[in-house]
């Protein structure tokens, strides 16, 4: 029965008492015998018992999960202890070290602490870091004579250097805006660097000696030049900075922990709020800005891209007219097309927009023509002049500038064959004041031709001068019949489509603007129109580049000489006979009529043809000739032939025109050409 009165005793005092070197027992006891005597609690649970109670009511307090922030709970029988992960502290790990912000809104910030006790040769620096910067000074240890430890960011990686000599650079970058735990350990003449639990490397070092009175600089130093040597002032946040077991507290000073005192602090703020990165509207082209810590993202509207939506995929928005090809530029887009030039009235003119700043040192274009002599591009301003032309079939450029020798350069091969040819002209030394010019035809670099003399650039075309394309000037003659691709001057296009032809504004700074009244004819419609000969019936074909003209053989007409010209079909000769004569007709007029169409009555006896003094007699529709004695015929041209009078007494008769009488038959023997009885 005594054994049944079990002594169950809770000992719940913890920690050693001042006079006992060992920690006190915590737990339960029962069946305690002293000198073979069972000690029941009633015997001694009296005034001398402290923190002891009957029973054995143990409950694991750690089951309540009291430790916050992933603190590790330690069961202490009647109580618990939390082992807090950094940066948390406090009974239940509920307290977090105040995070400290450096470089808020790009200010220059730094802090300094004083080391108050010698640390000896072992050194451990640890802290939480959060940044998006690739460069910046993190920490410096200095004594009165030197800065013997530097810690900074280089390419987003923590780098540490001891004694201005041995250094270590982390392998993993930490500039991603996330929180990283960084640790530097110096012990046993080795220095090691850790990011989170990962060792980034170690290196043998000479001894370090951190002494009382040394200074710890954080985030930068007073002197900005010294700071800039290590990448400038740090921007980001630091939390729970410790050197060995000492805290370096910027805010919310906790005196229960051992720390180094803060000496000075500038532009450092509590918390870790990022900059208001959207306040400056960094997203372009209507992108929506979302603030992230010390950063922003842009939600770009369709067809735009890039971190700031700065890249508009212009060409996907189809800004160019059909017939032309869209090309993306660094800034904006341009429409490239071919254009057909016919005559003086298709010459185009351009002007720079006043914002062209680059040096214009080259000129390139594609050409197609059959003309052997024609201007392609021309501009002049004061004494400066440039003309690109085709002369005798060869490409020819002339560049004049006062004070500089005139450049003339000519191709060796003809381009007047109706095929496309590319022409590139450029200064051999584009950055020079003057240089030779080079002509490359059809990309044949090895056939390049270089001018004898050195000329200047084409910068005079940048502003305030008309640049003519397709001729010397409107109505100046010598105009191009053929096609040109888009001409580029210094890489800037002379576009064929004006601002009203494109669907989106051109945003590039440097532009040439078309100032012609006539819009160009887009596309190149210049087929070899005379092959095979389209002109029929012997017509001759004349090549008008994209058109032809037939010169038809006589009697034929129409665009292709396909119509027979029966010019008499409409009976144009009123009083006469019609006959075809080429593309026209001739009328043979009846007597009494004259004029091209025999429609004019004439005095019939004017210019009458009665010969031998025959008298003209007006008749109703013709005239008659009254012949003199010995002549006869309508025009009295025929001499009268003798008349024989034949007969006997009974009968007489006459034979005319030299006919002889035949008495027998009382008739006449007629001469040739006459018949009849008489
Ligand atoms: C605080 O930052 C601002 C902005 O960078 C700077 O002009 C100023 O000098 C800084 N203050 C100190 C004491 O360095
Ligand atoms: C330095 O650290 C090493 C191991 O890390 C240790 O053995 C040594 O006792 C430490 N020295 C001091 C003075 O703390
Ligand atoms: C400063 O530190 C360096 C390197 O640890 C040491 O060589 C030098 O003696 C120290 N100077 C003073 C005055 O403590
Ligand atoms: C211009 O003509 C050439 C040759 O026919 C052709 O290859 C090119 O695509 C044309 N350019 C445009 C923008 O139509
Ligand atoms: C130029 O050619 C166009 C198209 O063929 C034509 O309409 C125009 O009349 C011509 N102009 C001149 C001056 O020949
Ligand atoms: C433009 O040309 C001048 C000489 O004419 C030269 O000094 C300058 O560097 C050039 N600029 C560029 C951007 O090439
Ligand atoms: C023409 O000049 C521009 C501007 O100087 C340059 O960017 C471009 O590369 C040059 N093009 C050629 C083909 O030399
Ligand atoms: C076409 O040819 C005819 C006959 O040779 C000529 O009269 C006419 O002027 C030509 N037209 C053109 C546009 O050359
Ligand atoms: C017209 O032709 C007819 C028939 O061929 C001919 O008889 C007549 O004399 C001619 N007239 C003229 C004026 O030639
Ligand atoms: C008429 O008689 C003469 C003289 O005898 C002769 O010369 C002439 O030929 C005759 N004419 C005809 C038509 O017989
Ligand atoms: C007017 C005229 O010359 N008459 C002549 C006609 O011919 C005869 C015979 O030849 C001549 O005697 C006439 O004089
Ligand atoms: C009947 C008649 O008149 N006969 C004449 C024919 O001609 C001769 C002479 O020419 C005359 O003598 C006849 O009288």
mmCIF file of C-alpha atoms in Angstrom, residues 124-376:
data_model
loop_
_atom_site.group_PDB
_atom_site.id
_atom_site.type_symbol
_atom_site.label_atom_id
_atom_site.label_comp_id
_atom_site.label_asym_id
_atom_site.label_seq_id
_atom_site.Cartn_x
_atom_site.Cartn_y
_atom_site.Cartn_z
ATOM 1 C CA UNK A 124 32.684 35.896 -39.533
ATOM 2 C CA UNK A 125 30.602 38.426 -41.387
ATOM 3 C CA UNK A 126 27.054 37.458 -42.259
ATOM 4 C CA UNK A 127 24.036 39.298 -43.533
ATOM 5 C CA UNK A 128 20.905 39.119 -45.655
ATOM 6 C CA UNK A 129 21.113 41.018 -48.904
ATOM 7 C CA UNK A 130 18.525 42.063 -51.395
ATOM 8 C CA UNK A 131 19.364 44.041 -54.489
ATOM 9 C CA UNK A 132 18.900 44.383 -58.211
ATOM 10 C CA UNK A 133 22.138 46.203 -58.735
ATOM 11 C CA UNK A 134 25.127 44.542 -60.324
ATOM 12 C CA UNK A 135 27.618 46.810 -58.610
ATOM 13 C CA UNK A 136 27.995 48.515 -55.244
ATOM 14 C CA UNK A 137 30.072 48.584 -52.092
ATOM 15 C CA UNK A 138 28.703 46.402 -49.290
ATOM 16 C CA UNK A 139 31.070 46.543 -46.361
ATOM 17 C CA UNK A 140 34.514 47.800 -45.409
ATOM 18 C CA UNK A 141 36.595 47.019 -42.317
ATOM 19 C CA UNK A 142 39.143 49.688 -41.585
ATOM 20 C CA UNK A 143 41.557 50.626 -38.892
ATOM 21 C CA UNK A 144 43.315 53.927 -38.568
ATOM 22 C CA UNK A 145 45.942 53.000 -41.105
ATOM 23 C CA UNK A 146 44.178 50.883 -43.695
ATOM 24 C CA UNK A 147 41.018 49.417 -45.067
ATOM 25 C CA UNK A 148 41.818 45.779 -44.674
ATOM 26 C CA UNK A 149 38.605 44.146 -45.830
ATOM 27 C CA UNK A 150 36.288 45.087 -48.679
ATOM 28 C CA UNK A 151 33.096 43.396 -49.671
ATOM 29 C CA UNK A 152 31.313 44.530 -52.836
ATOM 30 C CA UNK A 153 29.150 43.486 -55.726
ATOM 31 C CA UNK A 154 30.659 42.858 -59.093
ATOM 32 C CA UNK A 155 28.501 41.607 -61.969
ATOM 33 C CA UNK A 156 25.861 40.901 -59.362
ATOM 34 C CA UNK A 157 28.208 38.613 -57.427
ATOM 35 C CA UNK A 158 29.546 39.169 -53.955
ATOM 36 C CA UNK A 159 33.274 39.713 -53.967
ATOM 37 C CA UNK A 160 35.446 39.988 -50.891
ATOM 38 C CA UNK A 161 39.048 41.076 -50.640
ATOM 39 C CA UNK A 162 41.309 40.920 -47.641
ATOM 40 C CA UNK A 163 44.368 43.072 -47.045
ATOM 41 C CA UNK A 164 43.907 44.510 -50.522
ATOM 42 C CA UNK A 165 45.273 41.266 -51.807
ATOM 43 C CA UNK A 166 43.499 37.951 -51.445
ATOM 44 C CA UNK A 167 40.078 38.003 -52.976
ATOM 45 C CA UNK A 168 37.159 35.704 -53.612
ATOM 46 C CA UNK A 169 34.250 36.136 -55.997
ATOM 47 C CA UNK A 170 31.034 34.218 -55.599
ATOM 48 C CA UNK A 171 29.920 31.952 -58.376
ATOM 49 C CA UNK A 172 26.233 32.674 -58.079
ATOM 50 C CA UNK A 173 24.792 36.097 -58.653
ATOM 51 C CA UNK A 174 22.450 37.612 -56.097
ATOM 52 C CA UNK A 175 21.182 40.634 -58.014
ATOM 53 C CA UNK A 176 17.783 39.122 -58.715
ATOM 54 C CA UNK A 177 15.788 41.127 -56.178
ATOM 55 C CA UNK A 178 15.410 38.120 -53.897
ATOM 56 C CA UNK A 179 16.797 37.876 -50.362
ATOM 57 C CA UNK A 180 20.113 36.038 -50.101
ATOM 58 C CA UNK A 181 22.096 35.075 -47.032
ATOM 59 C CA UNK A 182 25.782 35.812 -47.484
ATOM 60 C CA UNK A 183 28.579 34.817 -45.153
ATOM 61 C CA UNK A 184 32.327 35.375 -45.110
ATOM 62 C CA UNK A 185 34.398 33.261 -42.756
ATOM 63 C CA UNK A 186 38.053 33.868 -41.968
ATOM 64 C CA UNK A 187 39.670 31.241 -39.759
ATOM 65 C CA UNK A 188 42.857 29.243 -39.740
ATOM 66 C CA UNK A 189 44.359 31.434 -42.417
ATOM 67 C CA UNK A 190 41.626 30.603 -44.870
ATOM 68 C CA UNK A 191 38.815 32.765 -46.088
ATOM 69 C CA UNK A 192 35.598 31.184 -47.344
ATOM 70 C CA UNK A 193 32.531 32.749 -48.943
ATOM 71 C CA UNK A 194 29.026 31.311 -48.761
ATOM 72 C CA UNK A 195 25.766 32.243 -50.441
ATOM 73 C CA UNK A 196 22.960 30.558 -48.563
ATOM 74 C CA UNK A 197 24.518 27.228 -47.550
ATOM 75 C CA UNK A 198 26.605 26.995 -50.665
ATOM 76 C CA UNK A 199 30.285 27.500 -50.479
ATOM 77 C CA UNK A 200 31.386 29.774 -53.283
ATOM 78 C CA UNK A 201 35.080 29.098 -52.797
ATOM 79 C CA UNK A 202 37.883 29.636 -50.364
ATOM 80 C CA UNK A 203 41.363 30.997 -50.448
ATOM 81 C CA UNK A 204 44.412 31.053 -48.233
ATOM 82 C CA UNK A 205 44.873 34.407 -46.562
ATOM 83 C CA UNK A 206 47.264 36.151 -44.263
ATOM 84 C CA UNK A 207 46.063 36.674 -40.733
ATOM 85 C CA UNK A 208 43.398 39.234 -40.099
ATOM 86 C CA UNK A 209 43.228 41.112 -36.871
ATOM 87 C CA UNK A 210 40.051 42.955 -36.040
ATOM 88 C CA UNK A 211 40.707 45.220 -33.106
ATOM 89 C CA UNK A 212 38.675 47.429 -30.878
ATOM 90 C CA UNK A 213 38.394 50.873 -32.402
ATOM 91 C CA UNK A 214 38.249 49.658 -35.996
ATOM 92 C CA UNK A 215 35.391 50.891 -38.140
ATOM 93 C CA UNK A 216 32.850 48.936 -40.140
ATOM 94 C CA UNK A 217 31.428 50.858 -43.117
ATOM 95 C CA UNK A 218 28.224 49.543 -44.616
ATOM 96 C CA UNK A 219 26.808 50.455 -48.028
ATOM 97 C CA UNK A 220 29.516 52.941 -48.850
ATOM 98 C CA UNK A 221 31.963 55.389 -47.377
ATOM 99 C CA UNK A 222 31.954 59.084 -46.736
ATOM 100 C CA UNK A 223 34.155 59.762 -49.699
ATOM 101 C CA UNK A 224 32.270 58.979 -52.831
ATOM 102 C CA UNK A 225 35.413 58.554 -54.927
ATOM 103 C CA UNK A 226 36.592 55.811 -52.585
ATOM 104 C CA UNK A 227 33.200 54.252 -52.854
ATOM 105 C CA UNK A 228 33.135 54.432 -56.612
ATOM 106 C CA UNK A 229 36.324 52.359 -56.799
ATOM 107 C CA UNK A 230 34.189 49.475 -55.556
ATOM 108 C CA UNK A 231 31.194 50.106 -57.797
ATOM 109 C CA UNK A 232 29.601 53.054 -56.012
ATOM 110 C CA UNK A 233 27.061 53.212 -53.235
ATOM 111 C CA UNK A 234 25.043 50.105 -52.553
ATOM 112 C CA UNK A 235 21.372 50.111 -53.474
ATOM 113 C CA UNK A 236 19.195 47.530 -51.855
ATOM 114 C CA UNK A 237 18.465 46.183 -48.411
ATOM 115 C CA UNK A 238 20.547 44.661 -45.647
ATOM 116 C CA UNK A 239 19.141 42.722 -42.723
ATOM 117 C CA UNK A 240 20.571 41.037 -39.663
ATOM 118 C CA UNK A 241 24.146 41.990 -40.203
ATOM 119 C CA UNK A 242 26.532 40.294 -37.773
ATOM 120 C CA UNK A 243 30.247 40.266 -37.283
ATOM 121 C CA UNK A 244 31.087 37.212 -35.240
ATOM 122 C CA UNK A 245 28.399 37.218 -32.541
ATOM 123 C CA UNK A 246 27.902 40.972 -32.605
ATOM 124 C CA UNK A 247 24.871 42.564 -34.189
ATOM 125 C CA UNK A 248 25.188 45.701 -36.249
ATOM 126 C CA UNK A 249 21.832 47.301 -35.683
ATOM 127 C CA UNK A 250 20.652 50.235 -37.747
ATOM 128 C CA UNK A 251 17.168 50.626 -36.313
ATOM 129 C CA UNK A 252 15.085 49.250 -33.428
ATOM 130 C CA UNK A 253 18.026 48.898 -31.129
ATOM 131 C CA UNK A 254 17.729 45.692 -29.125
ATOM 132 C CA UNK A 255 19.894 46.054 -26.050
ATOM 133 C CA UNK A 256 19.430 42.436 -25.030
ATOM 134 C CA UNK A 257 21.835 41.332 -27.705
ATOM 135 C CA UNK A 258 25.462 42.218 -28.010
ATOM 136 C CA UNK A 259 26.120 44.734 -30.699
ATOM 137 C CA UNK A 260 28.563 47.258 -32.058
ATOM 138 C CA UNK A 261 27.440 50.830 -31.686
ATOM 139 C CA UNK A 262 26.274 52.801 -34.690
ATOM 140 C CA UNK A 263 28.614 55.674 -35.394
ATOM 141 C CA UNK A 264 26.898 57.445 -38.235
ATOM 142 C CA UNK A 265 24.216 56.834 -40.829
ATOM 143 C CA UNK A 266 23.229 58.867 -43.878
ATOM 144 C CA UNK A 267 20.257 58.458 -46.170
ATOM 145 C CA UNK A 268 19.594 55.025 -44.693
ATOM 146 C CA UNK A 269 15.960 54.191 -44.009
ATOM 147 C CA UNK A 270 14.128 51.470 -42.159
ATOM 148 C CA UNK A 271 12.174 48.878 -44.083
ATOM 149 C CA UNK A 272 12.718 47.645 -47.554
ATOM 150 C CA UNK A 273 10.266 49.450 -49.742
ATOM 151 C CA UNK A 274 11.451 49.573 -53.317
ATOM 152 C CA UNK A 275 11.639 52.715 -55.369
ATOM 153 C CA UNK A 276 8.510 53.955 -57.027
ATOM 154 C CA UNK A 277 9.749 52.813 -60.374
ATOM 155 C CA UNK A 278 6.498 53.436 -62.225
ATOM 156 C CA UNK A 279 6.369 57.101 -61.256
ATOM 157 C CA UNK A 280 8.476 58.067 -64.242
ATOM 158 C CA UNK A 281 6.259 56.131 -66.695
ATOM 159 C CA UNK A 282 9.000 53.894 -67.950
ATOM 160 C CA UNK A 283 6.722 51.885 -70.246
ATOM 161 C CA UNK A 284 6.483 53.271 -73.733
ATOM 162 C CA UNK A 285 3.843 52.958 -76.421
ATOM 163 C CA UNK A 286 0.979 52.616 -74.009
ATOM 164 C CA UNK A 287 2.520 49.798 -71.988
ATOM 165 C CA UNK A 288 1.106 49.305 -68.505
ATOM 166 C CA UNK A 289 3.648 49.651 -65.710
ATOM 167 C CA UNK A 290 3.622 47.319 -62.721
ATOM 168 C CA UNK A 291 5.883 48.185 -59.876
ATOM 169 C CA UNK A 292 8.094 45.434 -58.522
ATOM 170 C CA UNK A 293 10.610 45.848 -55.761
ATOM 171 C CA UNK A 294 13.201 48.301 -57.140
ATOM 172 C CA UNK A 295 12.026 47.380 -60.593
ATOM 173 C CA UNK A 296 9.054 47.417 -62.879
ATOM 174 C CA UNK A 297 7.537 45.322 -65.585
ATOM 175 C CA UNK A 298 5.638 46.590 -68.514
ATOM 176 C CA UNK A 299 2.635 44.838 -69.931
ATOM 177 C CA UNK A 300 3.045 45.694 -73.534
ATOM 178 C CA UNK A 301 0.180 46.280 -75.945
ATOM 179 C CA UNK A 302 0.023 43.949 -78.945
ATOM 180 C CA UNK A 303 2.865 44.170 -81.450
ATOM 181 C CA UNK A 304 5.200 45.839 -79.023
ATOM 182 C CA UNK A 305 8.001 44.230 -77.122
ATOM 183 C CA UNK A 306 11.034 44.933 -75.025
ATOM 184 C CA UNK A 307 11.494 45.656 -71.359
ATOM 185 C CA UNK A 308 9.868 49.052 -71.774
ATOM 186 C CA UNK A 309 7.680 48.122 -74.751
ATOM 187 C CA UNK A 310 10.116 50.262 -76.664
ATOM 188 C CA UNK A 311 10.247 47.870 -79.577
ATOM 189 C CA UNK A 312 7.206 48.291 -81.696
ATOM 190 C CA UNK A 313 7.005 45.496 -84.208
ATOM 191 C CA UNK A 314 5.950 48.146 -86.634
ATOM 192 C CA UNK A 315 5.962 45.945 -89.653
ATOM 193 C CA UNK A 316 3.482 43.564 -88.078
ATOM 194 C CA UNK A 317 1.062 46.475 -88.022
ATOM 195 C CA UNK A 318 1.270 46.664 -91.833
ATOM 196 C CA UNK A 319 1.902 50.372 -92.062
ATOM 197 C CA UNK A 320 3.076 50.378 -95.662
ATOM 198 C CA UNK A 321 0.949 50.582 -98.812
ATOM 199 C CA UNK A 322 0.620 47.415 -100.853
ATOM 200 C CA UNK A 323 3.419 47.299 -103.416
ATOM 201 C CA UNK A 324 5.914 48.241 -100.760
ATOM 202 C CA UNK A 325 7.935 46.327 -98.280
ATOM 203 C CA UNK A 326 8.159 47.295 -94.617
ATOM 204 C CA UNK A 327 11.582 47.359 -92.962
ATOM 205 C CA UNK A 328 12.194 47.780 -89.263
ATOM 206 C CA UNK A 329 14.629 50.469 -88.264
ATOM 207 C CA UNK A 330 16.331 50.948 -84.911
ATOM 208 C CA UNK A 331 13.629 53.479 -84.382
ATOM 209 C CA UNK A 332 10.405 53.075 -86.327
ATOM 210 C CA UNK A 333 10.064 51.590 -89.781
ATOM 211 C CA UNK A 334 10.331 52.540 -93.412
ATOM 212 C CA UNK A 335 8.497 51.474 -96.543
ATOM 213 C CA UNK A 336 10.671 50.323 -99.401
ATOM 214 C CA UNK A 337 9.320 50.032 -102.894
ATOM 215 C CA UNK A 338 10.168 50.380 -106.525
ATOM 216 C CA UNK A 339 8.915 53.270 -108.572
ATOM 217 C CA UNK A 340 8.552 53.796 -112.296
ATOM 218 C CA UNK A 341 9.794 56.994 -113.883
ATOM 219 C CA UNK A 342 8.538 57.954 -117.323
ATOM 220 C CA UNK A 343 9.411 61.489 -118.187
ATOM 221 C CA UNK A 344 9.979 64.941 -116.768
ATOM 222 C CA UNK A 345 6.682 64.987 -114.989
ATOM 223 C CA UNK A 346 7.604 61.979 -112.825
ATOM 224 C CA UNK A 347 10.725 63.562 -111.277
ATOM 225 C CA UNK A 348 10.471 63.459 -107.470
ATOM 226 C CA UNK A 349 11.886 65.861 -104.918
ATOM 227 C CA UNK A 350 12.924 65.384 -101.287
ATOM 228 C CA UNK A 351 14.170 67.375 -98.331
ATOM 229 C CA UNK A 352 15.770 66.407 -95.056
ATOM 230 C CA UNK A 353 13.542 66.966 -92.037
ATOM 231 C CA UNK A 354 16.128 69.042 -90.204
ATOM 232 C CA UNK A 355 16.980 66.357 -87.699
ATOM 233 C CA UNK A 356 19.532 64.425 -89.712
ATOM 234 C CA UNK A 357 22.695 64.366 -87.671
ATOM 235 C CA UNK A 358 24.649 61.476 -89.097
ATOM 236 C CA UNK A 359 27.323 61.968 -91.686
ATOM 237 C CA UNK A 360 25.983 61.241 -95.150
ATOM 238 C CA UNK A 361 28.845 59.307 -96.622
ATOM 239 C CA UNK A 362 27.127 56.886 -98.932
ATOM 240 C CA UNK A 363 24.401 56.519 -101.508
ATOM 241 C CA UNK A 364 22.802 53.345 -102.710
ATOM 242 C CA UNK A 365 19.974 52.408 -105.024
ATOM 243 C CA UNK A 366 18.744 49.884 -107.543
ATOM 244 C CA UNK A 367 18.242 51.000 -111.105
ATOM 245 C CA UNK A 368 16.594 49.613 -114.177
ATOM 246 C CA UNK A 369 16.557 51.496 -117.415
ATOM 247 C CA UNK A 370 17.149 51.229 -121.139
ATOM 248 C CA UNK A 371 18.112 54.827 -121.511
ATOM 249 C CA UNK A 372 21.725 55.461 -122.266
ATOM 250 C CA UNK A 373 21.710 59.031 -121.061
ATOM 251 C CA UNK A 374 19.654 60.031 -118.094
ATOM 252 C CA UNK A 375 19.898 61.707 -114.709
ATOM 253 C CA UNK A 376 19.084 59.606 -111.641
#
